[in-house]
PDB file of C-alpha atoms and ligand atoms in Angstrom:
ATOM      1  CA  MET A  29      -0.096  -0.120  -0.117  1.00 90.00           C
ATOM      2  CA  GLU A  30       1.269   3.436  -0.756  1.00 95.00           C
ATOM      3  CA  LYS A  31       2.817   5.314   2.111  1.00 98.00           C
ATOM      4  CA  LEU A  32       0.344   7.542   4.350  1.00 98.00           C
ATOM      5  CA  ILE A  33       0.384  11.263   3.979  1.00 99.00           C
ATOM      6  CA  ILE A  34      -0.491  13.047   6.999  1.00 99.00           C
ATOM      7  CA  THR A  35      -1.542  16.335   6.588  1.00 99.00           C
ATOM      8  CA  ALA A  36      -1.527  18.760   9.685  1.00 99.00           C
ATOM      9  CA  ALA A  37      -4.542  21.496   9.429  1.00 99.00           C
ATOM     10  CA  ILE A  38      -3.002  23.546  12.389  1.00 98.00           C
ATOM     11  CA  THR A  39      -5.301  26.807  12.620  1.00 98.00           C
ATOM     12  CA  GLY A  40      -8.233  26.771  10.457  1.00 98.00           C
ATOM     13  CA  ALA A  41     -10.539  29.947  10.669  1.00 98.00           C
ATOM     14  CA  GLU A  42     -12.748  29.142  13.468  1.00 98.00           C
ATOM     15  CA  VAL A  43     -10.974  27.938  16.321  1.00 98.00           C
ATOM     16  CA  THR A  44     -10.075  30.621  19.132  1.00 98.00           C
ATOM     17  CA  LYS A  45      -7.325  30.652  21.861  1.00 98.00           C
ATOM     18  CA  ASP A  46     -10.076  30.306  24.397  1.00 98.00           C
ATOM     19  CA  ILE A  47     -11.370  27.194  23.095  1.00 98.00           C
ATOM     20  CA  GLN A  48      -7.749  25.874  22.506  1.00 98.00           C
ATOM     21  CA  PRO A  49      -5.090  28.021  24.158  1.00 98.00           C
ATOM     22  CA  ALA A  50      -2.101  26.135  22.250  1.00 98.00           C
ATOM     23  CA  LEU A  51      -3.527  27.816  18.887  1.00 98.00           C
ATOM     24  CA  ALA A  52      -0.606  29.461  16.861  1.00 98.00           C
ATOM     25  CA  ILE A  53      -1.369  32.888  15.737  1.00 98.00           C
ATOM     26  CA  SER A  54       1.229  34.739  14.419  1.00 98.00           C
ATOM     27  CA  PRO A  55       3.399  33.980  11.276  1.00 98.00           C
ATOM     28  CA  GLU A  56       6.172  32.850  13.558  1.00 98.00           C
ATOM     29  CA  GLU A  57       4.149  30.679  16.011  1.00 98.00           C
ATOM     30  CA  ILE A  58       2.227  29.096  12.920  1.00 98.00           C
ATOM     31  CA  ALA A  59       5.653  28.597  11.244  1.00 98.00           C
ATOM     32  CA  GLU A  60       6.928  26.624  14.398  1.00 98.00           C
ATOM     33  CA  ASP A  61       3.798  24.867  14.683  1.00 98.00           C
ATOM     34  CA  ALA A  62       4.156  23.528  11.432  1.00 98.00           C
ATOM     35  CA  TYR A  63       7.842  22.613  11.549  1.00 98.00           C
ATOM     36  CA  GLN A  64       6.677  20.770  14.854  1.00 98.00           C
ATOM     37  CA  CYS A  65       3.951  18.736  13.151  1.00 99.00           C
ATOM     38  CA  TYR A  66       6.670  18.020  10.162  1.00 98.00           C
ATOM     39  CA  LYS A  67       9.020  16.673  12.857  1.00 98.00           C
ATOM     40  CA  SER A  68       6.231  14.412  14.238  1.00 98.00           C
ATOM     41  CA  GLY A  69       5.494  13.151  10.724  1.00 98.00           C
ATOM     42  CA  ALA A  70       3.437  15.397   8.822  1.00 98.00           C
ATOM     43  CA  SER A  71       4.293  16.227   5.022  1.00 98.00           C
ATOM     44  CA  ILE A  72       1.413  18.657   4.426  1.00 98.00           C
ATOM     45  CA  VAL A  73       0.659  21.437   6.582  1.00 98.00           C
ATOM     46  CA  HIS A  74      -2.482  23.276   5.795  1.00 98.00           C
ATOM     47  CA  VAL A  75      -2.810  26.743   7.019  1.00 98.00           C
ATOM     48  CA  HIS A  76      -4.949  29.586   7.809  1.00 98.00           C
ATOM     49  CA  ALA A  77      -3.463  32.751   8.730  1.00 98.00           C
ATOM     50  CA  ARG A  78      -4.516  34.855  11.455  1.00 98.00           C
ATOM     51  CA  GLU A  79      -4.125  38.698  12.009  1.00 98.00           C
ATOM     52  CA  ALA A  80      -2.352  39.684  15.565  1.00 97.00           C
ATOM     53  CA  ASP A  81      -5.552  39.689  16.992  1.00 97.00           C
ATOM     54  CA  GLY A  82      -6.533  36.346  16.228  1.00 98.00           C
ATOM     55  CA  SER A  83      -9.238  36.848  13.667  1.00 98.00           C
ATOM     56  CA  PRO A  84      -8.731  34.987  10.532  1.00 98.00           C
ATOM     57  CA  THR A  85      -7.121  36.969   7.413  1.00 98.00           C
ATOM     58  CA  GLN A  86      -6.268  35.675   3.713  1.00 98.00           C
ATOM     59  CA  ASP A  87      -3.908  38.720   3.569  1.00 98.00           C
ATOM     60  CA  LYS A  88      -1.236  37.331   1.126  1.00 98.00           C
ATOM     61  CA  ASP A  89       1.885  38.967   2.985  1.00 98.00           C
ATOM     62  CA  THR A  90       0.612  37.390   6.165  1.00 98.00           C
ATOM     63  CA  TYR A  91       0.573  34.053   4.132  1.00 98.00           C
ATOM     64  CA  GLY A  92       3.793  34.793   2.449  1.00 98.00           C
ATOM     65  CA  ARG A  93       5.622  35.690   5.701  1.00 98.00           C
ATOM     66  CA  ILE A  94       4.512  32.170   7.285  1.00 98.00           C
ATOM     67  CA  LYS A  95       5.712  30.312   3.873  1.00 98.00           C
ATOM     68  CA  GLU A  96       9.149  32.280   4.164  1.00 98.00           C
ATOM     69  CA  LYS A  97       9.635  31.029   8.062  1.00 98.00           C
ATOM     70  CA  LEU A  98       8.342  27.671   7.394  1.00 98.00           C
ATOM     71  CA  GLU A  99      11.022  27.123   4.278  1.00 98.00           C
ATOM     72  CA  GLU A 100      13.713  28.154   6.425  1.00 98.00           C
ATOM     73  CA  LYS A 101      12.936  25.365   8.682  1.00 98.00           C
ATOM     74  CA  CYS A 102      12.002  22.321   6.394  1.00 98.00           C
ATOM     75  CA  ASP A 103      10.496  21.093   3.296  1.00 98.00           C
ATOM     76  CA  VAL A 104       7.177  19.892   4.569  1.00 98.00           C
ATOM     77  CA  ILE A 105       4.525  20.786   1.631  1.00 98.00           C
ATOM     78  CA  PHE A 106       2.970  24.330   2.723  1.00 98.00           C
ATOM     79  CA  GLN A 107      -1.103  24.087   1.695  1.00 98.00           C
ATOM     80  CA  PRO A 108      -2.384  27.639   2.294  1.00 98.00           C
ATOM     81  CA  SER A 109      -6.528  27.545   2.590  1.00 98.00           C
ATOM     82  CA  THR A 110      -8.411  29.371  -0.138  1.00 98.00           C
ATOM     83  CA  GLY A 111     -11.527  28.466   1.770  1.00 98.00           C
ATOM     84  CA  GLY A 112     -10.639  31.422   4.567  1.00 98.00           C
ATOM     85  CA  ALA A 113     -13.853  32.132   6.855  1.00 98.00           C
ATOM     86  CA  VAL A 114     -17.331  32.072   5.706  1.00 98.00           C
ATOM     87  CA  TRP A 115     -17.255  35.906   5.869  1.00 98.00           C
ATOM     88  CA  HIS A 116     -14.389  36.373   3.510  1.00 98.00           C
ATOM     89  CA  SER A 117     -14.931  37.414   0.021  1.00 98.00           C
ATOM     90  CA  PRO A 118     -14.059  35.296  -3.078  1.00 98.00           C
ATOM     91  CA  GLU A 119     -11.292  37.773  -3.776  1.00 98.00           C
ATOM     92  CA  GLU A 120      -9.828  37.676  -0.552  1.00 98.00           C
ATOM     93  CA  ARG A 121      -9.806  33.683  -0.116  1.00 98.00           C
ATOM     94  CA  LEU A 122      -7.798  33.511  -3.432  1.00 98.00           C
ATOM     95  CA  GLN A 123      -4.852  35.797  -2.566  1.00 98.00           C
ATOM     96  CA  PRO A 124      -2.319  33.301  -1.059  1.00 98.00           C
ATOM     97  CA  VAL A 125      -2.372  31.196  -4.431  1.00 98.00           C
ATOM     98  CA  GLU A 126      -0.368  34.384  -5.700  1.00 98.00           C
ATOM     99  CA  LEU A 127       2.506  33.038  -3.674  1.00 98.00           C
ATOM    100  CA  LYS A 128       2.539  30.007  -5.875  1.00 98.00           C
ATOM    101  CA  PRO A 129       2.292  27.301  -3.043  1.00 98.00           C
ATOM    102  CA  GLU A 130       3.150  23.807  -3.976  1.00 98.00           C
ATOM    103  CA  MET A 131      -0.919  23.017  -3.232  1.00 98.00           C
ATOM    104  CA  ALA A 132      -4.111  25.072  -2.066  1.00 98.00           C
ATOM    105  CA  THR A 133      -7.457  23.973  -1.206  1.00 98.00           C
ATOM    106  CA  LEU A 134     -10.384  24.295  -3.619  1.00 98.00           C
ATOM    107  CA  SER A 135     -13.849  23.913  -2.023  1.00 98.00           C
ATOM    108  CA  CYS A 136     -15.875  22.199  -4.363  1.00 98.00           C
ATOM    109  CA  GLY A 137     -19.425  23.351  -3.873  1.00 98.00           C
ATOM    110  CA  THR A 138     -21.896  25.376  -1.341  1.00 98.00           C
ATOM    111  CA  ALA A 139     -22.746  23.634   2.067  1.00 98.00           C
ATOM    112  CA  ASN A 140     -24.292  24.720   5.576  1.00 98.00           C
ATOM    113  CA  PHE A 141     -21.344  25.385   7.686  1.00 97.00           C
ATOM    114  CA  GLY A 142     -22.668  25.187  11.403  1.00 96.00           C
ATOM    115  CA  PRO A 143     -25.101  28.379  11.682  1.00 97.00           C
ATOM    116  CA  ASP A 144     -23.558  29.802   8.230  1.00 98.00           C
ATOM    117  CA  VAL A 145     -23.396  29.084   4.815  1.00 98.00           C
ATOM    118  CA  PHE A 146     -20.214  28.568   2.928  1.00 98.00           C
ATOM    119  CA  MET A 147     -20.780  29.589  -0.630  1.00 98.00           C
ATOM    120  CA  ASN A 148     -18.775  28.323  -3.161  1.00 98.00           C
ATOM    121  CA  THR A 149     -20.746  29.191  -6.625  1.00 98.00           C
ATOM    122  CA  GLU A 150     -19.733  27.533  -9.639  1.00 98.00           C
ATOM    123  CA  GLU A 151     -18.697  30.917 -11.220  1.00 98.00           C
ATOM    124  CA  TYR A 152     -15.859  31.333  -8.350  1.00 97.00           C
ATOM    125  CA  MET A 153     -15.040  27.406  -8.332  1.00 98.00           C
ATOM    126  CA  GLU A 154     -14.222  27.747 -11.928  1.00 98.00           C
ATOM    127  CA  LYS A 155     -12.366  31.015 -11.460  1.00 98.00           C
ATOM    128  CA  PHE A 156     -10.062  29.409  -8.696  1.00 98.00           C
ATOM    129  CA  ALA A 157      -9.407  26.450 -10.483  1.00 98.00           C
ATOM    130  CA  LYS A 158      -8.312  28.271 -13.748  1.00 98.00           C
ATOM    131  CA  ARG A 159      -6.051  30.600 -11.307  1.00 98.00           C
ATOM    132  CA  MET A 160      -4.634  27.653  -9.500  1.00 98.00           C
ATOM    133  CA  GLN A 161      -3.586  26.284 -12.915  1.00 98.00           C
ATOM    134  CA  GLU A 162      -2.009  29.162 -14.344  1.00 98.00           C
ATOM    135  CA  LEU A 163       0.091  29.096 -11.211  1.00 98.00           C
ATOM    136  CA  GLY A 164       0.805  25.662 -11.239  1.00 98.00           C
ATOM    137  CA  VAL A 165      -0.616  25.062  -7.397  1.00 98.00           C
ATOM    138  CA  LYS A 166      -2.184  21.778  -7.089  1.00 98.00           C
ATOM    139  CA  PRO A 167      -5.507  22.014  -5.649  1.00 98.00           C
ATOM    140  CA  GLU A 168      -6.857  19.733  -2.679  1.00 98.00           C
ATOM    141  CA  LEU A 169     -10.396  19.365  -3.752  1.00 98.00           C
ATOM    142  CA  GLU A 170     -12.246  20.102  -0.448  1.00 98.00           C
ATOM    143  CA  ILE A 171     -15.664  17.794  -0.477  1.00 98.00           C
ATOM    144  CA  PHE A 172     -18.316  18.252   2.466  1.00 98.00           C
ATOM    145  CA  GLU A 173     -21.055  17.021   0.335  1.00 97.00           C
ATOM    146  CA  ARG A 174     -21.568  13.923  -1.812  1.00 97.00           C
ATOM    147  CA  GLY A 175     -22.586  16.119  -4.934  1.00 98.00           C
ATOM    148  CA  MET A 176     -19.249  18.307  -4.649  1.00 98.00           C
ATOM    149  CA  ILE A 177     -17.365  15.182  -6.103  1.00 98.00           C
ATOM    150  CA  GLU A 178     -19.667  15.758  -9.219  1.00 98.00           C
ATOM    151  CA  ASN A 179     -18.763  19.440  -9.164  1.00 98.00           C
ATOM    152  CA  ALA A 180     -15.164  18.566  -9.419  1.00 98.00           C
ATOM    153  CA  LYS A 181     -15.434  15.901 -12.181  1.00 98.00           C
ATOM    154  CA  LYS A 182     -17.576  18.856 -14.288  1.00 98.00           C
ATOM    155  CA  LEU A 183     -14.057  21.238 -13.565  1.00 98.00           C
ATOM    156  CA  LEU A 184     -12.022  18.070 -15.037  1.00 98.00           C
ATOM    157  CA  LYS A 185     -14.464  17.577 -17.760  1.00 98.00           C
ATOM    158  CA  LYS A 186     -13.773  21.433 -18.737  1.00 98.00           C
ATOM    159  CA  GLY A 187      -9.794  20.971 -18.396  1.00 98.00           C
ATOM    160  CA  LEU A 188      -9.853  23.493 -15.023  1.00 98.00           C
ATOM    161  CA  LEU A 189      -8.354  20.420 -13.248  1.00 98.00           C
ATOM    162  CA  LYS A 190      -5.512  18.108 -14.241  1.00 97.00           C
ATOM    163  CA  GLU A 191      -5.151  14.264 -12.927  1.00 97.00           C
ATOM    164  CA  PRO A 192      -4.148  12.915 -10.832  1.00 97.00           C
ATOM    165  CA  LEU A 193      -7.244  14.623  -8.546  1.00 98.00           C
ATOM    166  CA  HIS A 194      -6.404  14.978  -5.001  1.00 98.00           C
ATOM    167  CA  PHE A 195      -9.758  14.884  -2.786  1.00 98.00           C
ATOM    168  CA  ASP A 196     -10.343  15.676   0.918  1.00 99.00           C
ATOM    169  CA  PHE A 197     -13.369  14.406   2.414  1.00 98.00           C
ATOM    170  CA  VAL A 198     -14.519  16.920   5.411  1.00 98.00           C
ATOM    171  CA  LEU A 199     -16.966  15.107   7.065  1.00 98.00           C
ATOM    172  CA  GLY A 200     -18.903  15.772  10.257  1.00 98.00           C
ATOM    173  CA  VAL A 201     -19.355  19.402   9.504  1.00 98.00           C
ATOM    174  CA  PRO A 202     -22.489  20.276  11.247  1.00 98.00           C
ATOM    175  CA  GLY A 203     -24.970  20.902   8.392  1.00 97.00           C
ATOM    176  CA  ALA A 204     -23.032  18.846   6.105  1.00 98.00           C
ATOM    177  CA  ALA A 205     -22.192  15.319   5.175  1.00 98.00           C
ATOM    178  CA  PRO A 206     -21.865  13.245   8.380  1.00 98.00           C
ATOM    179  CA  GLY A 207     -18.761  11.513   9.734  1.00 98.00           C
ATOM    180  CA  ASN A 208     -19.642   7.837   9.697  1.00 97.00           C
ATOM    181  CA  PRO A 209     -17.541   5.065   8.434  1.00 98.00           C
ATOM    182  CA  GLU A 210     -20.088   4.447   5.544  1.00 98.00           C
ATOM    183  CA  ASP A 211     -20.060   7.942   4.141  1.00 98.00           C
ATOM    184  CA  LEU A 212     -16.421   8.226   3.673  1.00 98.00           C
ATOM    185  CA  MET A 213     -16.230   4.550   2.126  1.00 98.00           C
ATOM    186  CA  PHE A 214     -19.393   5.523  -0.405  1.00 98.00           C
ATOM    187  CA  MET A 215     -17.446   9.033  -1.333  1.00 98.00           C
ATOM    188  CA  ALA A 216     -14.066   7.224  -1.872  1.00 98.00           C
ATOM    189  CA  ASP A 217     -15.742   4.882  -4.143  1.00 98.00           C
ATOM    190  CA  LYS A 218     -17.171   7.918  -6.216  1.00 98.00           C
ATOM    191  CA  ILE A 219     -13.873   9.439  -7.423  1.00 98.00           C
ATOM    192  CA  PRO A 220     -12.393   8.996 -10.180  1.00 98.00           C
ATOM    193  CA  GLU A 221      -9.801   6.182 -10.457  1.00 97.00           C
ATOM    194  CA  GLY A 222      -6.050   7.039 -10.218  1.00 97.00           C
ATOM    195  CA  SER A 223      -7.010   9.962  -7.419  1.00 98.00           C
ATOM    196  CA  THR A 224      -5.967  10.380  -4.019  1.00 98.00           C
ATOM    197  CA  TRP A 225      -7.856  10.776  -1.024  1.00 98.00           C
ATOM    198  CA  THR A 226      -7.387  12.236   2.455  1.00 98.00           C
ATOM    199  CA  VAL A 227     -10.241  12.362   5.198  1.00 98.00           C
ATOM    200  CA  ALA A 228     -10.627  15.222   7.710  1.00 98.00           C
ATOM    201  CA  GLY A 229     -13.057  14.006  10.170  1.00 98.00           C
ATOM    202  CA  ILE A 230     -14.404  16.832  12.389  1.00 98.00           C
ATOM    203  CA  GLY A 231     -14.448  16.664  16.153  1.00 98.00           C
ATOM    204  CA  ARG A 232     -14.894  13.124  17.672  1.00 98.00           C
ATOM    205  CA  HIS A 233     -15.175  11.792  14.018  1.00 98.00           C
ATOM    206  CA  GLU A 234     -11.365  12.553  13.519  1.00 98.00           C
ATOM    207  CA  LEU A 235      -9.820   9.581  14.980  1.00 98.00           C
ATOM    208  CA  PRO A 236     -12.335   6.607  13.897  1.00 98.00           C
ATOM    209  CA  LEU A 237     -12.104   8.061  10.197  1.00 98.00           C
ATOM    210  CA  ALA A 238      -8.478   8.963  10.549  1.00 98.00           C
ATOM    211  CA  THR A 239      -8.046   5.019  11.395  1.00 98.00           C
ATOM    212  CA  LEU A 240     -10.546   3.843   8.934  1.00 98.00           C
ATOM    213  CA  ALA A 241      -8.313   5.737   5.978  1.00 98.00           C
ATOM    214  CA  ILE A 242      -5.441   4.064   7.024  1.00 98.00           C
ATOM    215  CA  ILE A 243      -6.900   0.584   6.291  1.00 98.00           C
ATOM    216  CA  LEU A 244      -8.424   1.505   3.076  1.00 98.00           C
ATOM    217  CA  GLY A 245      -5.151   2.878   1.712  1.00 98.00           C
ATOM    218  CA  GLY A 246      -6.398   6.783   2.048  1.00 98.00           C
ATOM    219  CA  HIS A 247      -4.522   9.504   3.501  1.00 98.00           C
ATOM    220  CA  VAL A 248      -5.328  11.455   7.052  1.00 98.00           C
ATOM    221  CA  ARG A 249      -5.563  14.955   8.236  1.00 99.00           C
ATOM    222  CA  VAL A 250      -5.881  16.098  11.843  1.00 98.00           C
ATOM    223  CA  GLY A 251      -5.163  19.171  13.737  1.00 98.00           C
ATOM    224  CA  PHE A 252      -7.083  21.842  15.592  1.00 98.00           C
ATOM    225  CA  GLU A 253      -9.006  23.292  12.432  1.00 98.00           C
ATOM    226  CA  ASP A 254     -10.834  19.776  12.427  1.00 98.00           C
ATOM    227  CA  ASN A 255     -10.539  18.706  16.150  1.00 98.00           C
ATOM    228  CA  VAL A 256      -9.165  20.248  19.256  1.00 98.00           C
ATOM    229  CA  TYR A 257      -9.320  17.414  21.898  1.00 98.00           C
ATOM    230  CA  TYR A 258      -7.271  14.351  22.300  1.00 98.00           C
ATOM    231  CA  GLU A 259     -10.077  12.327  23.701  1.00 97.00           C
ATOM    232  CA  LYS A 260     -13.254  13.135  25.516  1.00 96.00           C
ATOM    233  CA  GLY A 261     -13.101  16.203  27.492  1.00 96.00           C
ATOM    234  CA  VAL A 262      -9.351  16.344  27.365  1.00 98.00           C
ATOM    235  CA  LEU A 263      -7.696  19.124  24.875  1.00 98.00           C
ATOM    236  CA  ALA A 264      -5.005  18.044  23.084  1.00 98.00           C
ATOM    237  CA  LYS A 265      -1.524  19.735  23.954  1.00 98.00           C
ATOM    238  CA  SER A 266      -0.511  20.660  20.446  1.00 98.00           C
ATOM    239  CA  ASN A 267      -1.080  19.718  16.964  1.00 98.00           C
ATOM    240  CA  ALA A 268       2.024  17.584  16.884  1.00 98.00           C
ATOM    241  CA  GLU A 269       0.538  15.449  19.481  1.00 98.00           C
ATOM    242  CA  LEU A 270      -2.378  14.516  17.173  1.00 98.00           C
ATOM    243  CA  VAL A 271      -0.141  13.732  14.573  1.00 98.00           C
ATOM    244  CA  GLU A 272       2.037  11.766  16.780  1.00 98.00           C
ATOM    245  CA  ARG A 273      -1.075   9.444  17.464  1.00 98.00           C
ATOM    246  CA  ILE A 274      -1.545   8.889  13.697  1.00 98.00           C
ATOM    247  CA  VAL A 275       1.964   7.864  13.061  1.00 98.00           C
ATOM    248  CA  ARG A 276       1.821   5.466  15.993  1.00 98.00           C
ATOM    249  CA  ILE A 277      -1.610   3.649  14.864  1.00 98.00           C
ATOM    250  CA  ALA A 278      -0.092   3.712  11.263  1.00 98.00           C
ATOM    251  CA  LYS A 279       2.602   1.759  12.642  1.00 98.00           C
ATOM    252  CA  GLU A 280       0.697  -0.777  14.486  1.00 98.00           C
ATOM    253  CA  LEU A 281      -1.468  -1.154  11.423  1.00 98.00           C
ATOM    254  CA  GLY A 282       1.784  -1.688   9.246  1.00 97.00           C
ATOM    255  CA  ARG A 283       1.352   1.585   7.005  1.00 98.00           C
ATOM    256  CA  GLU A 284       4.480   3.531   6.505  1.00 98.00           C
ATOM    257  CA  VAL A 285       4.564   7.382   6.782  1.00 98.00           C
ATOM    258  CA  ALA A 286       5.525   9.226   3.650  1.00 98.00           C
ATOM    259  CA  THR A 287       8.245  11.937   3.912  1.00 98.00           C
ATOM    260  CA  PRO A 288       7.437  15.152   2.146  1.00 98.00           C
ATOM    261  CA  GLU A 289       9.444  14.056  -0.953  1.00 98.00           C
ATOM    262  CA  GLU A 290       7.377  10.935  -0.838  1.00 98.00           C
ATOM    263  CA  ALA A 291       4.155  12.998  -0.578  1.00 98.00           C
ATOM    264  CA  ARG A 292       5.333  14.855  -3.648  1.00 98.00           C
ATOM    265  CA  GLU A 293       5.286  11.910  -5.775  1.00 98.00           C
ATOM    266  CA  ILE A 294       2.220  10.083  -4.679  1.00 98.00           C
ATOM    267  CA  LEU A 295       0.527  13.488  -5.211  1.00 98.00           C
ATOM    268  CA  GLY A 296       2.169  14.069  -8.628  1.00 97.00           C
ATOM    269  CA  LEU A 297       3.917  17.399  -7.526  1.00 97.00           C
ATOM    270  CA  LYS A 298       6.786  16.704  -9.380  1.00 80.00           C
TER     271      LYS A 298
HETATM  272  N1  LIG B   8     -13.396  27.818   7.210  1.00 96.15           N
HETATM  273  C1  LIG B   8     -13.916  27.235   6.181  1.00 96.15           C
HETATM  274  C2  LIG B   8     -15.008  27.933   5.934  1.00 96.15           C
HETATM  275  C3  LIG B   8     -10.575  25.368   3.209  1.00 96.15           C
HETATM  276  O1  LIG B   8      -9.564  25.779   4.296  1.00 96.15           O
HETATM  277  O2  LIG B   8     -10.233  25.675   2.120  1.00 96.15           O
HETATM  278  C4  LIG B   8     -13.615  26.578   4.938  1.00 96.15           C
HETATM  279  C5  LIG B   8     -12.466  25.900   5.219  1.00 96.15           C
HETATM  280  C6  LIG B   8     -11.848  25.425   3.845  1.00 96.15           C
HETATM  281  O3  LIG B   8     -11.634  25.821   5.860  1.00 96.15           O
HETATM  282 ZN1  LIG B   9      -8.989  24.967   6.025  1.00 96.15          ZN
END
């Protein structure tokens, strides 16, 4: 079986320091957190930038500072968000791709997101995909609902995506697809042959879905963006602690963990 790619989604846009005191805020803190995750076994870091006051920002220069500091430390794959927060405009959200990171996320449709709506119209999905293609940025296709796989296939048909595709099933968001094992298996069965996939289980779904993905041959995303707990009622000490647990489970299940270079091979980044 292919080696396991672990993505650390370290900040997100919604988590606050009140909820998780170990949350990194400044570019220096975010780069250091990402480095600790890399040392623990992550080969990709998915990042949302923050303002000094902790609020989420899609500012290109802030992402640029994180990227620069991270590149000084290690060769982990830097994957900025183009999802941002629900209230960011599409133009704001797209900014970090101008830094030409190796990857960036591309959300493939609109979904309820707790009490909010995470809006991704066809026009903007196409615009995001086109710009990423022009800049040579590989999209990670964020799938919150089954129909979003079809939206991704439509982008592929229009020539706005290039195979092999890489999907991230984000399961367990309140208002979108639930985080049950059968939901993951159903979705993983519907993507084009030759695609790769990872799973981001939200909250209590993180660990069981990660374990299932290791068994099924998929890849895994963990981190404060998706889940701030180590176990019920116990906060994780760090993002790295969540990565370390996945490395241990993978080892027990006989799945080797990919280095960033190996992840690049698997994802067709080079
Ligand atoms: N914060 C969510 C509204 C992404 O990073 O591409 C969207 C999100 C997806 O986190
Ligand atoms: Zn994100």
